[in-house]
Tab-separated table of N, CA and C in Angstrom:
chain	number	residue	atom	x	y	z
L	9	MET	N	-26.349	-16.177	-4.797
L	9	MET	CA	-25.822	-14.821	-4.888
L	9	MET	C	-24.819	-14.781	-6.053
L	10	PRO	N	-24.955	-13.804	-6.957
L	10	PRO	CA	-24.005	-13.697	-8.076
L	10	PRO	C	-22.581	-13.464	-7.566
L	11	SER	N	-21.614	-13.963	-8.345
L	11	SER	CA	-20.215	-13.845	-7.910
L	11	SER	C	-19.789	-12.390	-7.749
L	12	ALA	N	-20.351	-11.484	-8.556
L	12	ALA	CA	-20.000	-10.064	-8.411
L	12	ALA	C	-20.415	-9.536	-7.043
L	13	ASP	N	-21.562	-10.026	-6.523
L	13	ASP	CA	-21.990	-9.578	-5.199
L	13	ASP	C	-21.098	-10.134	-4.102
L	14	ARG	N	-20.619	-11.365	-4.285
L	14	ARG	CA	-19.708	-11.941	-3.288
L	14	ARG	C	-18.374	-11.199	-3.264
L	15	ALA	N	-18.037	-10.546	-4.355
L	15	ALA	CA	-16.757	-9.841	-4.439
L	15	ALA	C	-16.813	-8.457	-3.799
L	16	ARG	N	-17.910	-8.138	-3.111
L	16	ARG	CA	-18.002	-6.835	-2.426
L	16	ARG	C	-16.876	-6.676	-1.397
L	17	TRP	N	-16.360	-7.809	-0.911
L	17	TRP	CA	-15.294	-7.752	0.081
L	17	TRP	C	-14.105	-6.947	-0.446
L	18	GLY	N	-13.910	-6.925	-1.762
L	18	GLY	CA	-12.771	-6.191	-2.323
L	18	GLY	C	-12.832	-4.710	-2.007
L	19	GLY	N	-13.975	-4.098	-2.241
L	19	GLY	CA	-14.124	-2.669	-1.950
L	19	GLY	C	-13.992	-2.374	-0.462
L	20	TYR	N	-14.625	-3.214	0.353
L	20	TYR	CA	-14.518	-3.009	1.803
L	20	TYR	C	-13.095	-3.265	2.296
L	21	GLY	N	-12.460	-4.293	1.756
L	21	GLY	CA	-11.077	-4.580	2.144
L	21	GLY	C	-10.132	-3.452	1.755
L	22	ALA	N	-10.323	-2.906	0.537
L	22	ALA	CA	-9.483	-1.784	0.104
L	22	ALA	C	-9.694	-0.574	1.013
L	23	ALA	N	-10.930	-0.366	1.455
L	23	ALA	CA	-11.220	0.754	2.358
L	23	ALA	C	-10.547	0.552	3.715
L	24	VAL	N	-10.599	-0.669	4.235
L	24	VAL	CA	-9.968	-0.962	5.530
L	24	VAL	C	-8.447	-0.784	5.434
L	25	CYS	N	-7.851	-1.294	4.355
L	25	CYS	CA	-6.398	-1.148	4.182
L	25	CYS	C	-6.011	0.326	4.048
L	26	ALA	N	-6.795	1.086	3.290
L	26	ALA	CA	-6.510	2.518	3.139
L	26	ALA	C	-6.621	3.227	4.483
L	27	ALA	N	-7.630	2.858	5.278
L	27	ALA	CA	-7.788	3.477	6.599
L	27	ALA	C	-6.615	3.131	7.513
L	28	ALA	N	-6.165	1.887	7.474
L	28	ALA	CA	-5.021	1.483	8.311
L	28	ALA	C	-3.760	2.225	7.895
L	29	TYR	N	-3.503	2.274	6.594
L	29	TYR	CA	-2.319	2.961	6.083
L	29	TYR	C	-2.398	4.458	6.397
L	30	GLY	N	-3.558	5.044	6.177
L	30	GLY	CA	-3.732	6.471	6.459
L	30	GLY	C	-3.570	6.799	7.926
L	31	SER	N	-4.048	5.909	8.794
L	31	SER	CA	-3.886	6.123	10.240
L	31	SER	C	-2.421	6.130	10.631
L	32	MET	N	-1.652	5.206	10.037
L	32	MET	CA	-0.222	5.157	10.323
L	32	MET	C	0.462	6.441	9.836
L	33	LYS	N	0.123	6.883	8.621
L	33	LYS	CA	0.742	8.098	8.080
L	33	LYS	C	0.329	9.329	8.877
L	34	LEU	N	-0.910	9.378	9.345
L	34	LEU	CA	-1.347	10.495	10.181
L	34	LEU	C	-0.567	10.500	11.489
L	35	ALA	N	-0.403	9.329	12.100
L	35	ALA	CA	0.371	9.240	13.340
L	35	ALA	C	1.804	9.708	13.107
L	36	GLN	N	2.394	9.314	11.974
L	36	GLN	CA	3.757	9.759	11.656
L	36	GLN	C	3.797	11.268	11.427
L	37	ALA	N	2.788	11.809	10.776
L	37	ALA	CA	2.741	13.261	10.536
L	37	ALA	C	2.664	14.022	11.848
L	38	LEU	N	2.006	13.433	12.831
L	38	LEU	CA	1.839	14.080	14.125
L	38	LEU	C	3.011	13.835	15.071
L	39	GLY	N	4.007	13.045	14.622
L	39	GLY	CA	5.213	12.873	15.413
L	39	GLY	C	5.454	11.489	15.975
L	40	ALA	N	4.524	10.577	15.806
L	40	ALA	CA	4.719	9.213	16.316
L	40	ALA	C	5.660	8.446	15.398
L	41	ASN	N	6.318	7.461	15.958
L	41	ASN	CA	7.189	6.601	15.156
L	41	ASN	C	6.344	5.731	14.237
L	42	ALA	N	5.344	5.044	14.773
L	42	ALA	CA	4.373	4.236	14.023
L	42	ALA	C	5.007	3.490	12.852
L	43	LEU	N	6.014	2.688	13.135
L	43	LEU	CA	6.703	1.846	12.156
L	43	LEU	C	7.569	2.610	11.156
L	44	ALA	N	7.798	3.884	11.374
L	44	ALA	CA	8.642	4.642	10.447
L	44	ALA	C	10.047	4.051	10.387
L	45	ASP	N	10.528	3.540	11.502
L	45	ASP	CA	11.875	2.968	11.517
L	45	ASP	C	11.929	1.609	10.809
L	46	LYS	N	10.784	1.091	10.385
L	46	LYS	CA	10.729	-0.178	9.652
L	46	LYS	C	10.484	0.040	8.156
L	47	ASP	N	10.458	1.290	7.742
L	47	ASP	CA	10.222	1.634	6.337
L	47	ASP	C	11.443	1.250	5.508
L	48	PRO	N	11.281	0.446	4.467
L	48	PRO	CA	12.442	-0.020	3.689
L	48	PRO	C	12.963	1.062	2.739
L	49	LEU	N	13.670	2.013	3.310
L	49	LEU	CA	14.239	3.109	2.524
L	49	LEU	C	15.761	2.991	2.496
L	50	PRO	N	16.386	3.572	1.489
L	50	PRO	CA	17.851	3.657	1.515
L	50	PRO	C	18.294	4.439	2.755
L	51	PRO	N	19.472	4.134	3.287
L	51	PRO	CA	19.915	4.749	4.554
L	51	PRO	C	19.843	6.280	4.593
L	52	HIS	N	20.234	6.965	3.518
L	52	HIS	CA	20.223	8.436	3.561
L	52	HIS	C	18.797	8.975	3.666
L	53	LEU	N	17.836	8.313	3.038
L	53	LEU	CA	16.441	8.746	3.146
L	53	LEU	C	15.844	8.343	4.488
L	54	ARG	N	16.252	7.196	4.992
L	54	ARG	CA	15.777	6.737	6.292
L	54	ARG	C	16.189	7.717	7.385
L	55	GLU	N	17.413	8.216	7.307
L	55	GLU	CA	17.880	9.190	8.295
L	55	GLU	C	17.026	10.455	8.258
L	56	ARG	N	16.708	10.911	7.069
L	56	ARG	CA	15.853	12.103	6.936
L	56	ARG	C	14.456	11.838	7.477
L	57	LEU	N	13.933	10.650	7.201
L	57	LEU	CA	12.607	10.282	7.694
L	57	LEU	C	12.583	10.303	9.216
L	58	LEU	N	13.554	9.643	9.833
L	58	LEU	CA	13.583	9.542	11.289
L	58	LEU	C	13.915	10.872	11.957
L	59	ALA	N	14.585	11.771	11.236
L	59	ALA	CA	14.899	13.108	11.769
L	59	ALA	C	13.726	14.077	11.598
L	60	ARG	N	12.623	13.574	11.025
L	60	ARG	CA	11.418	14.382	10.791
L	60	ARG	C	11.689	15.553	9.853
L	61	ASP	N	12.430	15.267	8.805
L	61	ASP	CA	12.674	16.240	7.744
L	61	ASP	C	11.322	16.778	7.265
L	62	PRO	N	11.203	18.105	7.068
L	62	PRO	CA	9.922	18.686	6.650
L	62	PRO	C	9.346	18.053	5.374
L	63	PHE	N	10.195	17.626	4.461
L	63	PHE	CA	9.715	16.969	3.245
L	63	PHE	C	8.956	15.684	3.590
L	64	PHE	N	9.487	14.902	4.534
L	64	PHE	CA	8.833	13.659	4.918
L	64	PHE	C	7.578	13.922	5.744
L	65	VAL	N	7.611	14.913	6.609
L	65	VAL	CA	6.416	15.255	7.386
L	65	VAL	C	5.290	15.674	6.431
L	66	ALA	N	5.619	16.519	5.475
L	66	ALA	CA	4.611	16.931	4.477
L	66	ALA	C	4.120	15.719	3.687
L	67	GLY	N	5.030	14.833	3.356
L	67	GLY	CA	4.652	13.618	2.646
L	67	GLY	C	3.676	12.760	3.438
L	68	HIS	N	3.875	12.688	4.746
L	68	HIS	CA	2.949	11.928	5.594
L	68	HIS	C	1.556	12.553	5.560
L	69	TRP	N	1.495	13.883	5.614
L	69	TRP	CA	0.193	14.555	5.531
L	69	TRP	C	-0.476	14.285	4.191
L	70	VAL	N	0.290	14.352	3.122
L	70	VAL	CA	-0.264	14.084	1.785
L	70	VAL	C	-0.773	12.643	1.702
L	71	LEU	N	0.020	11.693	2.196
L	71	LEU	CA	-0.387	10.288	2.140
L	71	LEU	C	-1.594	10.017	3.037
L	72	ALA	N	-1.679	10.676	4.181
L	72	ALA	CA	-2.863	10.517	5.037
L	72	ALA	C	-4.101	11.044	4.309
L	73	GLY	N	-3.960	12.175	3.635
L	73	GLY	CA	-5.082	12.714	2.856
L	73	GLY	C	-5.455	11.812	1.696
L	74	ALA	N	-4.449	11.282	1.019
L	74	ALA	CA	-4.702	10.356	-0.090
L	74	ALA	C	-5.412	9.102	0.411
L	75	ALA	N	-5.082	8.664	1.611
L	75	ALA	CA	-5.732	7.480	2.176
L	75	ALA	C	-7.214	7.758	2.443
L	76	VAL	N	-7.537	8.955	2.892
L	76	VAL	CA	-8.949	9.315	3.092
L	76	VAL	C	-9.696	9.240	1.763
L	77	VAL	N	-9.077	9.788	0.724
L	77	VAL	CA	-9.669	9.705	-0.612
L	77	VAL	C	-9.800	8.231	-1.024
L	78	GLY	N	-8.779	7.424	-0.725
L	78	GLY	CA	-8.825	6.003	-1.044
L	78	GLY	C	-9.976	5.284	-0.364
L	79	VAL	N	-10.236	5.612	0.890
L	79	VAL	CA	-11.367	5.013	1.609
L	79	VAL	C	-12.665	5.361	0.890
L	80	ILE	N	-12.821	6.625	0.528
L	80	ILE	CA	-14.052	7.067	-0.144
L	80	ILE	C	-14.209	6.379	-1.500
L	81	VAL	N	-13.136	6.327	-2.275
L	81	VAL	CA	-13.197	5.685	-3.598
L	81	VAL	C	-13.492	4.193	-3.457
L	82	ALA	N	-12.844	3.534	-2.516
L	82	ALA	CA	-13.082	2.100	-2.317
L	82	ALA	C	-14.543	1.849	-1.943
L	83	LEU	N	-15.063	2.657	-1.053
L	83	LEU	CA	-16.465	2.491	-0.666
L	83	LEU	C	-17.411	2.832	-1.823
L	84	ALA	N	-17.001	3.754	-2.681
L	84	ALA	CA	-17.835	4.107	-3.840
L	84	ALA	C	-18.011	2.926	-4.788
L	85	THR	N	-17.111	1.943	-4.722
L	85	THR	CA	-17.250	0.770	-5.595
L	85	THR	C	-18.298	-0.212	-5.084
L	86	VAL	N	-18.719	-0.069	-3.821
L	86	VAL	CA	-19.656	-1.039	-3.240
L	86	VAL	C	-20.916	-0.420	-2.632
L	87	ARG	N	-20.912	0.858	-2.390
L	87	ARG	CA	-22.061	1.493	-1.747
L	87	ARG	C	-22.969	2.133	-2.806
L	88	PRO	N	-24.263	2.201	-2.541
L	88	PRO	CA	-25.198	2.772	-3.522
L	88	PRO	C	-24.870	4.219	-3.902
L	89	TRP	N	-24.390	5.007	-2.958
L	89	TRP	CA	-24.082	6.405	-3.271
L	89	TRP	C	-22.931	6.535	-4.262
L	90	GLY	N	-22.157	5.457	-4.441
L	90	GLY	CA	-21.058	5.481	-5.397
L	90	GLY	C	-21.523	5.533	-6.841
L	91	ALA	N	-22.808	5.299	-7.081
L	91	ALA	CA	-23.342	5.324	-8.447
L	91	ALA	C	-23.234	6.702	-9.081
L	92	VAL	N	-23.034	7.747	-8.272
L	92	VAL	CA	-22.897	9.092	-8.852
L	92	VAL	C	-21.507	9.313	-9.445
L	93	VAL	N	-20.562	8.460	-9.096
L	93	VAL	CA	-19.200	8.559	-9.628
L	93	VAL	C	-19.153	7.775	-10.943
L	94	PRO	N	-18.572	8.356	-11.992
L	94	PRO	CA	-18.501	7.616	-13.260
L	94	PRO	C	-17.834	6.247	-13.082
L	95	ARG	N	-18.511	5.240	-13.548
L	95	ARG	CA	-18.039	3.855	-13.404
L	95	ARG	C	-16.656	3.660	-14.018
L	96	ARG	N	-16.436	4.236	-15.181
L	96	ARG	CA	-15.138	4.081	-15.846
L	96	ARG	C	-14.015	4.658	-14.984
L	97	LEU	N	-14.264	5.784	-14.332
L	97	LEU	CA	-13.256	6.387	-13.451
L	97	LEU	C	-12.937	5.448	-12.290
L	98	LEU	N	-13.966	4.880	-11.665
L	98	LEU	CA	-13.735	3.947	-10.563
L	98	LEU	C	-12.967	2.712	-11.032
L	99	LEU	N	-13.302	2.220	-12.223
L	99	LEU	CA	-12.593	1.060	-12.765
L	99	LEU	C	-11.116	1.360	-12.983
L	100	VAL	N	-10.828	2.514	-13.565
L	100	VAL	CA	-9.430	2.888	-13.826
L	100	VAL	C	-8.661	3.014	-12.511
L	101	ILE	N	-9.270	3.662	-11.537
L	101	ILE	CA	-8.597	3.846	-10.248
L	101	ILE	C	-8.362	2.493	-9.575
L	102	ALA	N	-9.405	1.658	-9.512
L	102	ALA	CA	-9.280	0.373	-8.821
L	102	ALA	C	-8.219	-0.506	-9.478
L	103	TRP	N	-8.250	-0.623	-10.802
L	103	TRP	CA	-7.286	-1.495	-11.484
L	103	TRP	C	-5.871	-0.914	-11.442
L	104	THR	N	-5.744	0.402	-11.535
L	104	THR	CA	-4.415	1.022	-11.472
L	104	THR	C	-3.793	0.808	-10.098
L	105	LEU	N	-4.552	1.102	-9.049
L	105	LEU	CA	-4.024	0.918	-7.693
L	105	LEU	C	-3.763	-0.556	-7.399
L	106	GLY	N	-4.676	-1.416	-7.816
L	106	GLY	CA	-4.487	-2.846	-7.598
L	106	GLY	C	-3.225	-3.356	-8.266
L	107	THR	N	-3.034	-2.968	-9.524
L	107	THR	CA	-1.848	-3.407	-10.268
L	107	THR	C	-0.577	-2.883	-9.617
L	108	PHE	N	-0.546	-1.577	-9.301
L	108	PHE	CA	0.645	-0.988	-8.691
L	108	PHE	C	1.001	-1.682	-7.377
L	109	MET	N	-0.002	-1.929	-6.539
L	109	MET	CA	0.276	-2.515	-5.226
L	109	MET	C	0.731	-3.968	-5.326
L	110	VAL	N	0.143	-4.725	-6.241
L	110	VAL	CA	0.582	-6.113	-6.424
L	110	VAL	C	2.007	-6.140	-6.968
L	111	VAL	N	2.295	-5.273	-7.939
L	111	VAL	CA	3.658	-5.204	-8.495
L	111	VAL	C	4.644	-4.805	-7.404
L	112	ARG	N	4.268	-3.841	-6.569
L	112	ARG	CA	5.144	-3.425	-5.463
L	112	ARG	C	5.393	-4.591	-4.517
L	113	SER	N	4.357	-5.356	-4.207
L	113	SER	CA	4.512	-6.462	-3.259
L	113	SER	C	5.408	-7.566	-3.811
L	114	ILE	N	5.352	-7.775	-5.107
L	114	ILE	CA	6.182	-8.813	-5.726
L	114	ILE	C	7.633	-8.354	-5.828
L	115	GLY	N	7.834	-7.078	-6.087
L	115	GLY	CA	9.191	-6.561	-6.169
L	115	GLY	C	9.484	-5.818	-7.447
L	116	GLY	N	8.469	-5.472	-8.179
L	116	GLY	CA	8.666	-4.779	-9.449
L	116	GLY	C	9.133	-3.346	-9.329
L	117	VAL	N	9.062	-2.773	-8.146
L	117	VAL	CA	9.509	-1.387	-7.951
L	117	VAL	C	10.619	-1.304	-6.904
L	118	GLY	N	11.409	-2.360	-6.784
L	118	GLY	CA	12.589	-2.312	-5.920
L	118	GLY	C	12.462	-3.087	-4.632
L	119	PHE	N	11.307	-3.015	-3.984
L	119	PHE	CA	11.102	-3.775	-2.760
L	119	PHE	C	10.157	-4.912	-3.099
L	120	GLY	N	9.777	-5.664	-2.128
L	120	GLY	CA	8.837	-6.745	-2.370
L	120	GLY	C	9.468	-8.092	-2.124
L	121	PHE	N	8.652	-9.122	-2.326
L	121	PHE	CA	9.087	-10.482	-2.029
L	121	PHE	C	10.393	-10.839	-2.735
L	122	VAL	N	10.510	-10.497	-4.012
L	122	VAL	CA	11.707	-10.853	-4.780
L	122	VAL	C	12.930	-10.099	-4.265
L	123	GLY	N	12.816	-8.777	-4.143
L	123	GLY	CA	13.946	-7.978	-3.669
L	123	GLY	C	14.389	-8.368	-2.275
L	124	ASP	N	13.411	-8.625	-1.404
L	124	ASP	CA	13.737	-9.031	-0.033
L	124	ASP	C	14.456	-10.373	-0.023
L	125	ALA	N	13.952	-11.312	-0.802
L	125	ALA	CA	14.584	-12.631	-0.868
L	125	ALA	C	16.016	-12.525	-1.393
L	126	LEU	N	16.227	-11.653	-2.372
L	126	LEU	CA	17.578	-11.475	-2.915
L	126	LEU	C	18.529	-10.921	-1.852
L	127	VAL	N	18.068	-9.985	-1.047
L	127	VAL	CA	18.903	-9.427	0.027
L	127	VAL	C	19.148	-10.476	1.105
L	128	LEU	N	18.100	-11.177	1.505
L	128	LEU	CA	18.227	-12.130	2.612
L	128	LEU	C	19.031	-13.369	2.252
L	129	THR	N	19.070	-13.730	0.989
L	129	THR	CA	19.871	-14.882	0.566
L	129	THR	C	21.287	-14.494	0.177
L	130	GLY	N	21.573	-13.189	0.140
L	130	GLY	CA	22.903	-12.723	-0.202
L	130	GLY	C	23.151	-12.570	-1.693
L	131	VAL	N	22.150	-12.808	-2.514
L	131	VAL	CA	22.308	-12.639	-3.958
L	131	VAL	C	22.506	-11.163	-4.279
L	132	ARG	N	21.738	-10.302	-3.641
L	132	ARG	CA	21.916	-8.850	-3.782
L	132	ARG	C	22.530	-8.366	-2.482
L	133	ARG	N	23.784	-7.972	-2.572
L	133	ARG	CA	24.499	-7.547	-1.367
L	133	ARG	C	24.399	-6.029	-1.200
L	134	PRO	N	23.885	-5.592	-0.056
L	134	PRO	CA	23.870	-4.156	0.221
L	134	PRO	C	25.278	-3.696	0.590
L	135	PRO	N	25.508	-2.394	0.586
L	135	PRO	CA	26.816	-1.900	1.020
L	135	PRO	C	27.145	-2.444	2.420
L	136	ALA	N	28.384	-2.819	2.617
L	136	ALA	CA	28.802	-3.465	3.872
L	136	ALA	C	28.415	-2.659	5.107
L	137	GLU	N	28.518	-1.323	5.019
L	137	GLU	CA	28.222	-0.497	6.198
L	137	GLU	C	26.729	-0.489	6.547
L	138	HIS	N	25.873	-0.961	5.639
L	138	HIS	CA	24.428	-0.979	5.889
L	138	HIS	C	23.850	-2.388	5.793
L	139	ALA	N	24.694	-3.400	5.794
L	139	ALA	CA	24.236	-4.772	5.567
L	139	ALA	C	23.253	-5.241	6.645
L	140	ASP	N	23.559	-4.990	7.909
L	140	ASP	CA	22.657	-5.435	8.977
L	140	ASP	C	21.310	-4.726	8.896
L	141	LEU	N	21.346	-3.418	8.673
L	141	LEU	CA	20.112	-2.656	8.534
L	141	LEU	C	19.315	-3.158	7.325
L	142	ALA	N	19.972	-3.400	6.223
L	142	ALA	CA	19.285	-3.866	5.011
L	142	ALA	C	18.602	-5.209	5.261
L	143	ARG	N	19.266	-6.104	5.964
L	143	ARG	CA	18.658	-7.401	6.262
L	143	ARG	C	17.463	-7.239	7.201
L	144	THR	N	17.590	-6.394	8.201
L	144	THR	CA	16.479	-6.152	9.127
L	144	THR	C	15.275	-5.586	8.380
L	145	LEU	N	15.526	-4.583	7.548
L	145	LEU	CA	14.423	-3.968	6.800
L	145	LEU	C	13.836	-4.928	5.773
L	146	ALA	N	14.668	-5.793	5.207
L	146	ALA	CA	14.154	-6.797	4.265
L	146	ALA	C	13.207	-7.760	4.982
L	147	TRP	N	13.558	-8.144	6.212
L	147	TRP	CA	12.655	-9.015	6.977
L	147	TRP	C	11.334	-8.320	7.249
L	148	TRP	N	11.393	-7.049	7.671
L	148	TRP	CA	10.162	-6.298	7.927
L	148	TRP	C	9.327	-6.190	6.655
L	149	ASP	N	9.988	-5.920	5.540
L	149	ASP	CA	9.249	-5.797	4.290
L	149	ASP	C	8.659	-7.141	3.880
L	150	LEU	N	9.422	-8.197	4.036
L	150	LEU	CA	8.972	-9.532	3.645
L	150	LEU	C	7.777	-9.996	4.480
L	151	LEU	N	7.800	-9.687	5.772
L	151	LEU	CA	6.767	-10.196	6.672
L	151	LEU	C	5.611	-9.232	6.928
L	152	LEU	N	5.806	-7.936	6.654
L	152	LEU	CA	4.742	-6.966	6.928
L	152	LEU	C	4.323	-6.194	5.686
L	153	TRP	N	5.235	-5.414	5.137
L	153	TRP	CA	4.837	-4.475	4.080
L	153	TRP	C	4.431	-5.163	2.788
L	154	SER	N	5.199	-6.126	2.311
L	154	SER	CA	4.850	-6.790	1.051
L	154	SER	C	3.528	-7.547	1.155
L	155	PRO	N	3.293	-8.316	2.220
L	155	PRO	CA	1.974	-8.959	2.334
L	155	PRO	C	0.837	-7.936	2.428
L	156	PHE	N	1.076	-6.832	3.151
L	156	PHE	CA	0.043	-5.804	3.269
L	156	PHE	C	-0.300	-5.226	1.899
L	157	PHE	N	0.731	-4.865	1.113
L	157	PHE	CA	0.464	-4.303	-0.205
L	157	PHE	C	-0.140	-5.341	-1.144
L	158	LEU	N	0.206	-6.600	-0.980
L	158	LEU	CA	-0.404	-7.647	-1.804
L	158	LEU	C	-1.897	-7.756	-1.496
L	159	VAL	N	-2.246	-7.829	-0.228
L	159	VAL	CA	-3.663	-7.916	0.157
L	159	VAL	C	-4.415	-6.670	-0.308
L	160	TRP	N	-3.836	-5.506	-0.083
L	160	TRP	CA	-4.480	-4.250	-0.477
L	160	TRP	C	-4.683	-4.217	-1.994
L	161	GLY	N	-3.663	-4.601	-2.726
L	161	GLY	CA	-3.768	-4.623	-4.187
L	161	GLY	C	-4.803	-5.612	-4.680
L	162	LEU	N	-4.856	-6.787	-4.067
L	162	LEU	CA	-5.865	-7.772	-4.463
L	162	LEU	C	-7.274	-7.289	-4.124
L	163	CYS	N	-7.410	-6.557	-3.041
L	163	CYS	CA	-8.718	-5.968	-2.716
L	163	CYS	C	-9.137	-4.966	-3.789
L	164	TRP	N	-8.206	-4.098	-4.203
L	164	TRP	CA	-8.524	-3.147	-5.277
L	164	TRP	C	-8.875	-3.880	-6.567
L	165	ALA	N	-8.124	-4.926	-6.887
L	165	ALA	CA	-8.405	-5.694	-8.108
L	165	ALA	C	-9.776	-6.351	-8.016
L	166	ALA	N	-10.127	-6.902	-6.863
L	166	ALA	CA	-11.450	-7.506	-6.692
L	166	ALA	C	-12.546	-6.458	-6.826
L	167	ALA	N	-12.298	-5.257	-6.281
L	167	ALA	CA	-13.283	-4.175	-6.410
L	167	ALA	C	-13.465	-3.808	-7.879
L	168	GLY	N	-12.370	-3.728	-8.618
L	168	GLY	CA	-12.448	-3.424	-10.046
L	168	GLY	C	-13.130	-4.536	-10.822
L	169	TRP	N	-12.801	-5.764	-10.496
L	169	TRP	CA	-13.417	-6.907	-11.165
L	169	TRP	C	-14.925	-6.908	-10.941
L	170	ARG	N	-15.334	-6.710	-9.683
L	170	ARG	CA	-16.755	-6.680	-9.340
L	170	ARG	C	-17.452	-5.566	-10.098
L	171	LEU	N	-16.873	-4.406	-10.079
L	171	LEU	CA	-17.493	-3.248	-10.734
L	171	LEU	C	-17.627	-3.484	-12.233
L	172	GLY	N	-16.641	-4.111	-12.834
L	172	GLY	CA	-16.701	-4.397	-14.261
L	172	GLY	C	-17.734	-5.435	-14.630
L	173	ARG	N	-18.121	-6.273	-13.693
L	173	ARG	CA	-19.094	-7.347	-13.968
L	173	ARG	C	-20.520	-6.949	-13.659
L	174	LEU	N	-20.698	-5.829	-12.974
L	174	LEU	CA	-22.058	-5.416	-12.636
L	174	LEU	C	-22.807	-4.973	-13.888
L	175	PRO	N	-24.095	-5.258	-13.944
L	175	PRO	CA	-24.862	-4.755	-15.083
L	175	PRO	C	-24.875	-3.229	-15.063
L	176	GLY	N	-25.070	-2.613	-16.210
L	176	GLY	CA	-25.035	-1.145	-16.381
L	176	GLY	C	-25.295	-0.338	-15.131
L	177	ARG	N	-24.459	0.609	-14.944
L	177	ARG	CA	-24.574	1.458	-13.745
L	177	ARG	C	-24.482	2.879	-14.165
């Protein structure tokens, strides 16, 4: 089996991750906690999130909708019906999302393995009044969110890699 065919797991994995993320955001939009209290946000934004501020509720609906689109796009990279979507568009989407998610997981956008490690080792000290919360959220991010975004990003990258290696489509 060609290596590009073995890499089909990337598209399916990206679809599964998008479905899981979208399900969580839909649950939050409908009023469930669904890990909202574990979201690594600054304290003032976290309070708004947990108070169900209309901006955050709307954001959950938007993210749930985006996740549905993500499932469809991810599947379009591996399913025959995806051939109707321009290949270049799928490549740009897969590589862009893959890159963003891997960078997020590492810590290039504020959170991630590096940022969490800096907080947990005391190199980056949060404000004293939020130190315990910051450490708790850093642990959640280190053990749940960063690995999730890393896996999701690698799935998107594998989907893009596979799509780029396929003969003309």
